[in-house]
PDB file of C-alpha atoms and ligand atoms in Angstrom:
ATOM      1  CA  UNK A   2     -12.744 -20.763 -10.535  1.00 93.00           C
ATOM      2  CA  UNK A   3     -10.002 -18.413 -10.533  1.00 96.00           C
ATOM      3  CA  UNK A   4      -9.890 -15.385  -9.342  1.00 97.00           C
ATOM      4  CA  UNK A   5      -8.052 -12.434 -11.251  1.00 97.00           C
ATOM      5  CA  UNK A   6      -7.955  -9.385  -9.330  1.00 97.00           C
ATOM      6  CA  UNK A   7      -3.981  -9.831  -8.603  1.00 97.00           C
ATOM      7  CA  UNK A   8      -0.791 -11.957 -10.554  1.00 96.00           C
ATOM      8  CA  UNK A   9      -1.427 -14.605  -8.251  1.00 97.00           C
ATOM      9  CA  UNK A  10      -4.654 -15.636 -10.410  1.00 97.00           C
ATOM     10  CA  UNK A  11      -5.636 -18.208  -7.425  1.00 98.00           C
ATOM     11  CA  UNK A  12      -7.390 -21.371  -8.257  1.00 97.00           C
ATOM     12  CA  UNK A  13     -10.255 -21.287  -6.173  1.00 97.00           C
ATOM     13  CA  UNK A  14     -12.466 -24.498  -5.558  1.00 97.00           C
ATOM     14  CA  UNK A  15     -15.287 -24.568  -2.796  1.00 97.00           C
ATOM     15  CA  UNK A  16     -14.222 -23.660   0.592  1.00 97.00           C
ATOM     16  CA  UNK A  17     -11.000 -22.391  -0.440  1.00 97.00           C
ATOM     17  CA  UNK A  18      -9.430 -19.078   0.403  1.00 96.00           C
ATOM     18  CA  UNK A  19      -6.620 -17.367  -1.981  1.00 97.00           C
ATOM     19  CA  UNK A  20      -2.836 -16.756  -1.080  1.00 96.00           C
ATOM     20  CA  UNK A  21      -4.149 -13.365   0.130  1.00 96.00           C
ATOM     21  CA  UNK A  22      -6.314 -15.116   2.892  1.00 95.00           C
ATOM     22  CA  UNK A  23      -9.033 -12.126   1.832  1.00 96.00           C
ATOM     23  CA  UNK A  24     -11.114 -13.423  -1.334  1.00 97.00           C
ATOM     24  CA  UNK A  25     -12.509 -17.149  -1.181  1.00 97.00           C
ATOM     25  CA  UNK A  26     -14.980 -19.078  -3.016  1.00 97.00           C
ATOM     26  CA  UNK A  27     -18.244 -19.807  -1.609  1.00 97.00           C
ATOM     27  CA  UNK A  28     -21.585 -20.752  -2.457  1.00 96.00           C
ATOM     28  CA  UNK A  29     -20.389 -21.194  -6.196  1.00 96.00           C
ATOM     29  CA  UNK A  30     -18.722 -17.591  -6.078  1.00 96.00           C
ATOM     30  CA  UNK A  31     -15.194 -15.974  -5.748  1.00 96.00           C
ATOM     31  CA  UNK A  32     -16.337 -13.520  -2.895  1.00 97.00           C
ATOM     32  CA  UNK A  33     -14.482 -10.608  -0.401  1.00 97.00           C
ATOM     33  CA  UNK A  34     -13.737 -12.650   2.665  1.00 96.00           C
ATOM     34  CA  UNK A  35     -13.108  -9.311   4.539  1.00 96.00           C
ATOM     35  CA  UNK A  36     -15.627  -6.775   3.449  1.00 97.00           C
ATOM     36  CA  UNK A  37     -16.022  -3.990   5.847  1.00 97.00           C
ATOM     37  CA  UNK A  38     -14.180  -6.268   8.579  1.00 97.00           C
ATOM     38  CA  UNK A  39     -12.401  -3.000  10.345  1.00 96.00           C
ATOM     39  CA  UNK A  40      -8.914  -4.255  12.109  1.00 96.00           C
ATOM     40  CA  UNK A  41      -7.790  -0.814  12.960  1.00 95.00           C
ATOM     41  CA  UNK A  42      -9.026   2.666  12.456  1.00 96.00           C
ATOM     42  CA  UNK A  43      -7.511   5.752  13.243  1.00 97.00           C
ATOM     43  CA  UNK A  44      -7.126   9.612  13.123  1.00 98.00           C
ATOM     44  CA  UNK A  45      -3.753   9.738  11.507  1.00 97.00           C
ATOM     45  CA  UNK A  46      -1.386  12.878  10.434  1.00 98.00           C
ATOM     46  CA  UNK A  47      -1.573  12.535   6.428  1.00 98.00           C
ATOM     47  CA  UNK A  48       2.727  12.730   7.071  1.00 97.00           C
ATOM     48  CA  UNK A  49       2.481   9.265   8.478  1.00 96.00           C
ATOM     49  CA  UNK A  50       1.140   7.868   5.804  1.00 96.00           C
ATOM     50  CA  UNK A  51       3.663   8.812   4.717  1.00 97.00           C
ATOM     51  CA  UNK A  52       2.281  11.493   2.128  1.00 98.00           C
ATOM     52  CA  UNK A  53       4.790  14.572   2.360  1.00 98.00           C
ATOM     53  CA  UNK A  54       2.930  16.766  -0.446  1.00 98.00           C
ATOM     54  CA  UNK A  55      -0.363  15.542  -0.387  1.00 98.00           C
ATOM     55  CA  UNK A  56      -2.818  18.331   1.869  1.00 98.00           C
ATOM     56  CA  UNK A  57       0.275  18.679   4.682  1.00 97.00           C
ATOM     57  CA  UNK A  58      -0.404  19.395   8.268  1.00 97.00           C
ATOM     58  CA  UNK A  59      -4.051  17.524   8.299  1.00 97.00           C
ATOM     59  CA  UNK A  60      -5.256  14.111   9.384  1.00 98.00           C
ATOM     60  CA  UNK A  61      -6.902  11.495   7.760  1.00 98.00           C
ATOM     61  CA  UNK A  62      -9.167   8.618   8.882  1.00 98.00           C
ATOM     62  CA  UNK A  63      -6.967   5.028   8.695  1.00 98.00           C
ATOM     63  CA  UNK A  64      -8.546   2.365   8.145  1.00 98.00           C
ATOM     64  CA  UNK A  65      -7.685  -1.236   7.896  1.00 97.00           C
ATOM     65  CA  UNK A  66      -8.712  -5.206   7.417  1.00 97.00           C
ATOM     66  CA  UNK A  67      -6.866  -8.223   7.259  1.00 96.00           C
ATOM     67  CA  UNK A  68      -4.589 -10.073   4.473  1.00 96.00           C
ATOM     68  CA  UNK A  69      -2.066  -9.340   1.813  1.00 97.00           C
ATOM     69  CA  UNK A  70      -1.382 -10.711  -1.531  1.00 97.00           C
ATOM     70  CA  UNK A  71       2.962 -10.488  -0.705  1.00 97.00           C
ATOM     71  CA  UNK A  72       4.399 -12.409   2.728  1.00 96.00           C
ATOM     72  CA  UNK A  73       6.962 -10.283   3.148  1.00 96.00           C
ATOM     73  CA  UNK A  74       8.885 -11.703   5.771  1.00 96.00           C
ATOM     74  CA  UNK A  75       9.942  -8.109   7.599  1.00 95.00           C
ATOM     75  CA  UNK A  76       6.375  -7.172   7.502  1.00 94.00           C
ATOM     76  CA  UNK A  77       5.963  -4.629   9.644  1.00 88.00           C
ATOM     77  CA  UNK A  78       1.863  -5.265  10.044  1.00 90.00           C
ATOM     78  CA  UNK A  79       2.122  -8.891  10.114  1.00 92.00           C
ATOM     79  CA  UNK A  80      -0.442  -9.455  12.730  1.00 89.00           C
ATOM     80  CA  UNK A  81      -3.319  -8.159  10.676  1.00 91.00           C
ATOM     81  CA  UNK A  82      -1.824  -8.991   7.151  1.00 91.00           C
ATOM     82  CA  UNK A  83      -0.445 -12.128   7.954  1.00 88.00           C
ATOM     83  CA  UNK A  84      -1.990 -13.705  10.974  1.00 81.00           C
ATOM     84  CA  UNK A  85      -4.741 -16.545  10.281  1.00 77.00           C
ATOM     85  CA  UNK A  86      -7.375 -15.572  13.027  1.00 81.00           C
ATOM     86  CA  UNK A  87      -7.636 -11.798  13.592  1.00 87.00           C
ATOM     87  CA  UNK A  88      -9.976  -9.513  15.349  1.00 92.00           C
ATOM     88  CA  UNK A  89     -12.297  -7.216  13.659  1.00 95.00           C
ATOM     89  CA  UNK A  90     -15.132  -5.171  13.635  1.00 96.00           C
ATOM     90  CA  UNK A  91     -17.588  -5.120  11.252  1.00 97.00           C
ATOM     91  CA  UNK A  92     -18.604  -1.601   9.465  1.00 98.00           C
ATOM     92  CA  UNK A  93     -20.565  -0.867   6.431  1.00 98.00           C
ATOM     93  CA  UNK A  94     -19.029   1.690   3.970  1.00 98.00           C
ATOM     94  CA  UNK A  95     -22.042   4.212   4.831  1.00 98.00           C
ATOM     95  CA  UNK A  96     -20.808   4.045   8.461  1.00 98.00           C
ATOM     96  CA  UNK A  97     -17.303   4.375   7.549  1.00 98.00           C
ATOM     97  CA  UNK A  98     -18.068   7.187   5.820  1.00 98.00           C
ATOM     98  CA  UNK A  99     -20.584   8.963   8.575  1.00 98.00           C
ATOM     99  CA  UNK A 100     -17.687   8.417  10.780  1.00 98.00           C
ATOM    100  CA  UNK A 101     -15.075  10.422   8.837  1.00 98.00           C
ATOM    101  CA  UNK A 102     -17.723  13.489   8.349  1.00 98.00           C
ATOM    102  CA  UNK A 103     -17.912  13.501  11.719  1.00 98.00           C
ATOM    103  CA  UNK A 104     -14.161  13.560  12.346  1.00 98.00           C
ATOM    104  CA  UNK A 105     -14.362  16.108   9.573  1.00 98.00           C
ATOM    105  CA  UNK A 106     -17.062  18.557  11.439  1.00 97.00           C
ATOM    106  CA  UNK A 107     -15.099  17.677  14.934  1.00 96.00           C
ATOM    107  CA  UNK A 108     -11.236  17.781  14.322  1.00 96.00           C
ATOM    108  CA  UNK A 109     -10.983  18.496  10.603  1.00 95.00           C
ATOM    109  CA  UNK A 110     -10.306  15.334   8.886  1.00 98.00           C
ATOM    110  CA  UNK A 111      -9.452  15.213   5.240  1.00 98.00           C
ATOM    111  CA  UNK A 112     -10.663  11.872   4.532  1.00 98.00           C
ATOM    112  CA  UNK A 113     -10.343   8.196   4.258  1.00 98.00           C
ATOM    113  CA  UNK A 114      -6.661   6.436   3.935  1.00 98.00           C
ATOM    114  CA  UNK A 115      -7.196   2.467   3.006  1.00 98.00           C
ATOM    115  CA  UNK A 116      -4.230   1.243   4.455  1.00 97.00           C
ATOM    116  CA  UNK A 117      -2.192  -0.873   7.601  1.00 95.00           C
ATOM    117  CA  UNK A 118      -2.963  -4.429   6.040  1.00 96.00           C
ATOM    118  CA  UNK A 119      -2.882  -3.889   1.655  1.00 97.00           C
ATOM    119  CA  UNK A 120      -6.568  -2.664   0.654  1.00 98.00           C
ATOM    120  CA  UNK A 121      -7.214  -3.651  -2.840  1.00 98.00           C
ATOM    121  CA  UNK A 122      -7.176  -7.346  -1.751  1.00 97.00           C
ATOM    122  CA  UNK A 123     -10.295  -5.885   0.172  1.00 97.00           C
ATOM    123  CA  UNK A 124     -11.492  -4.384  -3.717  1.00 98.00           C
ATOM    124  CA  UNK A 125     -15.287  -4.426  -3.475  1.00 98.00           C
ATOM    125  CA  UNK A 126     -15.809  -2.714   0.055  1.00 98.00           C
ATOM    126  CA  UNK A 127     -12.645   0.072  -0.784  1.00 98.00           C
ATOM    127  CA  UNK A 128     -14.164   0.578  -3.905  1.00 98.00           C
ATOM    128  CA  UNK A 129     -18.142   1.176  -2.074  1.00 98.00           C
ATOM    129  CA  UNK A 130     -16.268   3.484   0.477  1.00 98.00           C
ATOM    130  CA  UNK A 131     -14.142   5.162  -1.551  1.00 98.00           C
ATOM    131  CA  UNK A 132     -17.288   6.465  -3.893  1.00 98.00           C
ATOM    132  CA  UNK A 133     -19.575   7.079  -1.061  1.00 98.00           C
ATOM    133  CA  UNK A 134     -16.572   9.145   0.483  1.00 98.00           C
ATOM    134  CA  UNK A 135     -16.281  11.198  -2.837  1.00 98.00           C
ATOM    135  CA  UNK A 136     -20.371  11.873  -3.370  1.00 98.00           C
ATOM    136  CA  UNK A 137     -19.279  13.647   0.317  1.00 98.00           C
ATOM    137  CA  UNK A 138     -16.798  15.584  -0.614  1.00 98.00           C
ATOM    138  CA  UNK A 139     -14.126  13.611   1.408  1.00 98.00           C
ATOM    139  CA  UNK A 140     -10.374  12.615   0.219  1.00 98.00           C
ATOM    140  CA  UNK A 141      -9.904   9.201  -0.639  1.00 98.00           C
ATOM    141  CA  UNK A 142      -5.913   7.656   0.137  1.00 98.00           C
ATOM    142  CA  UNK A 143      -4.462   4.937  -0.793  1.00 98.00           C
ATOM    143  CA  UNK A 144      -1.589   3.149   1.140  1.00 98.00           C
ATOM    144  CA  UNK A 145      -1.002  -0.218  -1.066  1.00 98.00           C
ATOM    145  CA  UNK A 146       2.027  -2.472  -2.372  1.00 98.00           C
ATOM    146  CA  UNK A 147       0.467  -1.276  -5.926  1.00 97.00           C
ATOM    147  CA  UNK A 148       0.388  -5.262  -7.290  1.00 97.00           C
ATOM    148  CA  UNK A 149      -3.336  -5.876  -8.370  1.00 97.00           C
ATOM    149  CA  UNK A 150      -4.432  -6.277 -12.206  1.00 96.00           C
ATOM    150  CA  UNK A 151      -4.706  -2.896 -13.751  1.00 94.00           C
ATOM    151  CA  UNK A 152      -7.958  -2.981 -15.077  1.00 95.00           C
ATOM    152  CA  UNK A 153      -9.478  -3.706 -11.383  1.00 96.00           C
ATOM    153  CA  UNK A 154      -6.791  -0.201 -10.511  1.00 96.00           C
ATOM    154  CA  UNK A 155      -8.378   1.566 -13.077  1.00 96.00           C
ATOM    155  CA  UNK A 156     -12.408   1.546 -12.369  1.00 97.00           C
ATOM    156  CA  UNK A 157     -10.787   2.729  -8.718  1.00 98.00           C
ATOM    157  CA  UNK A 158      -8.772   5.648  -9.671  1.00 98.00           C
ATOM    158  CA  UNK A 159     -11.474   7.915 -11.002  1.00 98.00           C
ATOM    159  CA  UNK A 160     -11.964   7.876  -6.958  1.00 98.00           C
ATOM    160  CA  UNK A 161      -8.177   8.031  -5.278  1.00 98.00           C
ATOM    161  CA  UNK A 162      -7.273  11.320  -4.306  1.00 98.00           C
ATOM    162  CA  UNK A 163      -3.593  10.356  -3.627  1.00 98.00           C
ATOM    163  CA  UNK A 164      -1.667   7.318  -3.265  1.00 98.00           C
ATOM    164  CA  UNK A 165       1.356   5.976  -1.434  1.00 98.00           C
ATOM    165  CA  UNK A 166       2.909   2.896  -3.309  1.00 98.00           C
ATOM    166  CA  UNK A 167       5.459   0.782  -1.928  1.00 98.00           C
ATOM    167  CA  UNK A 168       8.303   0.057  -4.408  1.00 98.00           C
ATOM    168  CA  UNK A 169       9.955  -2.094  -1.896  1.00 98.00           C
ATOM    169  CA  UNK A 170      12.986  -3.092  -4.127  1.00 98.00           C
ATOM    170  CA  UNK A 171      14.369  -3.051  -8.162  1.00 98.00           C
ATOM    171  CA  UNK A 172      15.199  -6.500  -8.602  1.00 98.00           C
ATOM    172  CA  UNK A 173      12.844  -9.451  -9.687  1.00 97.00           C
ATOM    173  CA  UNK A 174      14.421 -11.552  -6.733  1.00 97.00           C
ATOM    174  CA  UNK A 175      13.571  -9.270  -3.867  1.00 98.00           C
ATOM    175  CA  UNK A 176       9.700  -9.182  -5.106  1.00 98.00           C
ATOM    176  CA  UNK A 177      10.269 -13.235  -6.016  1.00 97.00           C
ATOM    177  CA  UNK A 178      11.389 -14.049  -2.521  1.00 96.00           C
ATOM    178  CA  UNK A 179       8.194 -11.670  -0.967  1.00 96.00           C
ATOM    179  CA  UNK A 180       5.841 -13.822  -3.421  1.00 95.00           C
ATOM    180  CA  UNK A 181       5.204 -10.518  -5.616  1.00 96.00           C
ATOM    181  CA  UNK A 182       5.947  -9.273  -8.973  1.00 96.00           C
ATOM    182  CA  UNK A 183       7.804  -5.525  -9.237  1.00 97.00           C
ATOM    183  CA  UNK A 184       7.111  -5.630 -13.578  1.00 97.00           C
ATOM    184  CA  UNK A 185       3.184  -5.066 -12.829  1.00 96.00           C
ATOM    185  CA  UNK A 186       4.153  -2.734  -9.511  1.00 98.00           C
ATOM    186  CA  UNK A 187       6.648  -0.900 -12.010  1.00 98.00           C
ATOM    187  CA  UNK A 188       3.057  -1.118 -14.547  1.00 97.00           C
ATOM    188  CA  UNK A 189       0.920   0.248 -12.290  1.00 98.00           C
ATOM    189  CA  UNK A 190       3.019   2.657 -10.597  1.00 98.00           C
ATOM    190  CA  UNK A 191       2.776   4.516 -14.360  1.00 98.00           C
ATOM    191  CA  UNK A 192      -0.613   4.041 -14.767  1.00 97.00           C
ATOM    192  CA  UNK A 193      -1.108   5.652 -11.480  1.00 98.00           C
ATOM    193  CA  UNK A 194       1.116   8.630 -11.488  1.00 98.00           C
ATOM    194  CA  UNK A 195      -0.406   9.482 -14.854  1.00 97.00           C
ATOM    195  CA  UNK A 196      -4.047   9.595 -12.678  1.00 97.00           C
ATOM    196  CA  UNK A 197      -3.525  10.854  -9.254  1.00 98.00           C
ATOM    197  CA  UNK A 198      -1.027  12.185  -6.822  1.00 98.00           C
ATOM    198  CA  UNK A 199       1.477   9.633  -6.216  1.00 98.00           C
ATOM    199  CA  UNK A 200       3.914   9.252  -3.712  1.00 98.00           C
ATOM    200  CA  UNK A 201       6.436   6.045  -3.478  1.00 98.00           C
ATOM    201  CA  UNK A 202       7.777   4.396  -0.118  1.00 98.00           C
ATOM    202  CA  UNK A 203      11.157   2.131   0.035  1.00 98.00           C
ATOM    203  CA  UNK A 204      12.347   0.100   2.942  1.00 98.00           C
ATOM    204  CA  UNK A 205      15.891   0.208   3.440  1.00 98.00           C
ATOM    205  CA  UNK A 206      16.933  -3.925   4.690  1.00 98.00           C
ATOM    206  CA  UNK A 207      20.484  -3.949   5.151  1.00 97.00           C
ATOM    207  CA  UNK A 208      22.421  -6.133   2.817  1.00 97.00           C
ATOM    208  CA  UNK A 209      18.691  -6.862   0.732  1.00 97.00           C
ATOM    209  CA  UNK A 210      17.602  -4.042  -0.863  1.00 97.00           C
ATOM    210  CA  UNK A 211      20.662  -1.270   0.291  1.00 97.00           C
ATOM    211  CA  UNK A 212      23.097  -1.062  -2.812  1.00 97.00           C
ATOM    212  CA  UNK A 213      24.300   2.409  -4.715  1.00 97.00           C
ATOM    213  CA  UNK A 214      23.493   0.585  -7.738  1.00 98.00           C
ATOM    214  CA  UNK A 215      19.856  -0.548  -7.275  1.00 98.00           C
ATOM    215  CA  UNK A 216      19.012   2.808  -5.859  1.00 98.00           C
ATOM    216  CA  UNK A 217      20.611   4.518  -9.424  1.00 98.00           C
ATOM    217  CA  UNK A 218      18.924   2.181 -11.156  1.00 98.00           C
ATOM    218  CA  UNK A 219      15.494   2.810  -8.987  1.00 98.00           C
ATOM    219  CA  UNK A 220      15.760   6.822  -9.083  1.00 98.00           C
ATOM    220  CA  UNK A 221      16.720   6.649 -12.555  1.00 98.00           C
ATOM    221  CA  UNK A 222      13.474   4.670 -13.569  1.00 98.00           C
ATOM    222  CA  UNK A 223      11.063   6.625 -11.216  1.00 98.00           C
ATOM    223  CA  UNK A 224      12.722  10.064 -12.890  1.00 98.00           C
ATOM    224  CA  UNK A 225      12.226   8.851 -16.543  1.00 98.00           C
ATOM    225  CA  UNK A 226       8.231   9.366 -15.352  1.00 98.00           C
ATOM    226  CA  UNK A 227       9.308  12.560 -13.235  1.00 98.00           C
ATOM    227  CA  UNK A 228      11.287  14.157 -11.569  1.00 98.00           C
ATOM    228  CA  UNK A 229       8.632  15.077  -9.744  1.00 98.00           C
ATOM    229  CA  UNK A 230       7.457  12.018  -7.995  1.00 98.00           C
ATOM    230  CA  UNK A 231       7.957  11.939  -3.776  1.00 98.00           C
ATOM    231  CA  UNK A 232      10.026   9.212  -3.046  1.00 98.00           C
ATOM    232  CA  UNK A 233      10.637   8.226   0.864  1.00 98.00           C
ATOM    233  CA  UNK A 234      13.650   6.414   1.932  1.00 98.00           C
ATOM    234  CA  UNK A 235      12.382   4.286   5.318  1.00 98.00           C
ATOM    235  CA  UNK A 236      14.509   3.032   7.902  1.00 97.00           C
ATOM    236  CA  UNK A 237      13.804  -0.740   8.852  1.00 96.00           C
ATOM    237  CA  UNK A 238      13.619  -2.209  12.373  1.00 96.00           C
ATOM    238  CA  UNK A 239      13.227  -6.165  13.010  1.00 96.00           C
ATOM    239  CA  UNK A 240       9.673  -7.255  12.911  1.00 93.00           C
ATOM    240  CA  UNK A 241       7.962 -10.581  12.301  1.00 95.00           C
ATOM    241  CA  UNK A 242      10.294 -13.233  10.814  1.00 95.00           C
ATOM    242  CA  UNK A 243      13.347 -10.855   9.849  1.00 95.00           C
ATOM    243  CA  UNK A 244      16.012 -10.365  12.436  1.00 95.00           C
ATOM    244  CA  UNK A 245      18.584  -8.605  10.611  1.00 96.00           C
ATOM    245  CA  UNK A 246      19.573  -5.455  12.749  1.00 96.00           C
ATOM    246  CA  UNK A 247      18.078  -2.032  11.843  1.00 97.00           C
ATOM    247  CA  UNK A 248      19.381   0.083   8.902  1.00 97.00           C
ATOM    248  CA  UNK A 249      22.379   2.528   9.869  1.00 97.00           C
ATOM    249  CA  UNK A 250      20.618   5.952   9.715  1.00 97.00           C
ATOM    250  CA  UNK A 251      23.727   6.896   7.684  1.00 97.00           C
ATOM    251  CA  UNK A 252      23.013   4.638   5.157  1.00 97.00           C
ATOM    252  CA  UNK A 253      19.666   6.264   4.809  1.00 98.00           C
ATOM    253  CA  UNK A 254      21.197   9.616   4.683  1.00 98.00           C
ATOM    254  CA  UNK A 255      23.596   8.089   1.754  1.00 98.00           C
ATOM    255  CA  UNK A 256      20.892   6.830  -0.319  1.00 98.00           C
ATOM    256  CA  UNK A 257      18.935   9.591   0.049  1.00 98.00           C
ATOM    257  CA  UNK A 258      22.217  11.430  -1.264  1.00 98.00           C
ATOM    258  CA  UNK A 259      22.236   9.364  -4.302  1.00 98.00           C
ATOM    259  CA  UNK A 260      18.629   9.227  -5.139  1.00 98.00           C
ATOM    260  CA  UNK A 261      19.003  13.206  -5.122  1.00 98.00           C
ATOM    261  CA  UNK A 262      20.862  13.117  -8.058  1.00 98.00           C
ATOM    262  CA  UNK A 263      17.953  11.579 -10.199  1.00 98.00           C
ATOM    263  CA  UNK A 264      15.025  13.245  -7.802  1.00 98.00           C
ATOM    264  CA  UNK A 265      13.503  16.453  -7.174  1.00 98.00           C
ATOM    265  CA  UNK A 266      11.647  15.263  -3.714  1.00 98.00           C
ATOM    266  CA  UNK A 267      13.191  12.620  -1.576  1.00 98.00           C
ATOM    267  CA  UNK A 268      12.585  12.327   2.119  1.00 98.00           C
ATOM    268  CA  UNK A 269      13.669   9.754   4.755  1.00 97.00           C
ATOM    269  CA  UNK A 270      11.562   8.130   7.263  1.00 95.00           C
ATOM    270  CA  UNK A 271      11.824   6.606  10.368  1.00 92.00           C
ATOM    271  CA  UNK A 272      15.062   8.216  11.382  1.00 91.00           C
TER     272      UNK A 272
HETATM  273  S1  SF4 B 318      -6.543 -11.229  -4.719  1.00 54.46           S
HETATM  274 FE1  SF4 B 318      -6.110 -12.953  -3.316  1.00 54.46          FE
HETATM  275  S2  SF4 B 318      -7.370 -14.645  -4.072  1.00 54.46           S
HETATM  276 FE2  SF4 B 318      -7.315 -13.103  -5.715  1.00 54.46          FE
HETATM  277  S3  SF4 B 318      -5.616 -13.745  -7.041  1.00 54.46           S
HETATM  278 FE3  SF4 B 318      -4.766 -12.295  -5.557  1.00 54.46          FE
HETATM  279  S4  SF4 B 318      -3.987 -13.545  -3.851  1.00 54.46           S
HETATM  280 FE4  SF4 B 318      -5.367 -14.847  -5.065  1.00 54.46          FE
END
């Protein structure tokens, strides 16, 4: 059986999991391998997410599960979206979703942000939460690499409040090399902004992704949809199997310079 909810399109036979290490096929059926499995939650500024125009000064409830459909090999969550065996607790959506009204009532959160590993591997239980969260008046986030099929993205979006998506480079070898596919990120990172609040999120790796050029190129695109669009420039720092030494914060301040020229809203982050 295959399974269609990203490019990858695994081939599934029995006992098999997909490249994602989330969705498997058992008993007969392609099913969510991590469904409500909770690897980290948290009370989380909405800046962090990072969201810079998106309900400012409040916090959201982060939550997280295991897996991602890209091995990037900088990841900078690698132990819960890359890691084989990883510890979790098990939640159903109607908890989740008690738990943020109560964080609500007691220190004013906003919501629910799907994010740390990517959610929408995770599809079926985001999708429960994210309507049950809605029916209670709660924000729904999303923090995701943007790269599933965009029919699954659009029976979700009647439900996202706001969305960070990672457009991590703009060049087909950078997403090649990561195991992803930046034409259907590009895709759905229209589809979205036409939708919901949308925010986008590049990581600066020196000598990868750093050039005048790509970031013309990338501001240019991103402006031809608007102007308007948040863009943040992130520092990187080694993690997992990258050891190239952190960006130069001037750098960031450079390409933040350029990507002015083409953008209304561009912030840097982890500087
Ligand atoms: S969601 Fe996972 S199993 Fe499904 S196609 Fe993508 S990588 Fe494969």
């Amino acid at each position: 059986m295959k399974c269609d909810l990203c490019f990858h399109q695994c081939e599934l036979t029995e006992g098999k999991t997909g490249f994602c290490k989330a969705r498997g096929m058992r008993d007969g059926k392609i099913v969510s391998l991590n469904y409500g499995c909770m690897t980290s939650l948290a009370l989380d500024p909405i800046e962090k997410k990072p969201l810079a125009q998106f309900h400012s000064g409040s916090s959201i409830l982060s939550i997280g599960s295991f897996g991602c459909n890209f091995h990037c090999d900088f990841c900078q969550n690698a132990i819960i979206s890359q890691e084989n065996h990883v510890e979790y607790e098990k939640l159903t959506p109607e908890e989740v979703v008690n738990l943020a009204l109560r964080l609500a009532d007691e220190q004013g959160n906003i919501g629910i942000a799907y994010t740390y590993n990517e959610p929408l591997i995770g599809y079926e239980f985001i999708y429960d939460c994210a309507k049950l969260a809605h029916a209670h008046g709660l924000k729904n986030v999303l923090v995701t690499n943007g790269a599933i099929t965009s029919k699954y993205l659009m029976d979700l979006l009647p439900y996202i409040d706001a969305m960070n998506i990672d457009l991590k480079a703009f060049t087909s070898g950078f997403y090649e090399k990561i195991g992803g596919n930046l034409e259907l990120v590009k895709e759905n990172i229209i589809l979205c902004s036409a939708y919901t609040h949308v925010e986008l999120t590049t990581l600066i790796i020196p000598g990868r992704n750093d050039g005048e050029e790509e970031m013309q190129q990338m501001t240019k695109w991103i402006a031809s949809i608007s102007k308007d669009i948040p863009l943040h420039i992130s520092r990187y720092f080694p993690r997992y199997h990258c050891h190239i030494p952190p960006t130069d914060v001037d750098q960031i301040e450079h390409l933040c310079h350029i990507a002015r020229m083409n953008l209304n809203y561009v912030y840097k982050g982890n500087c």
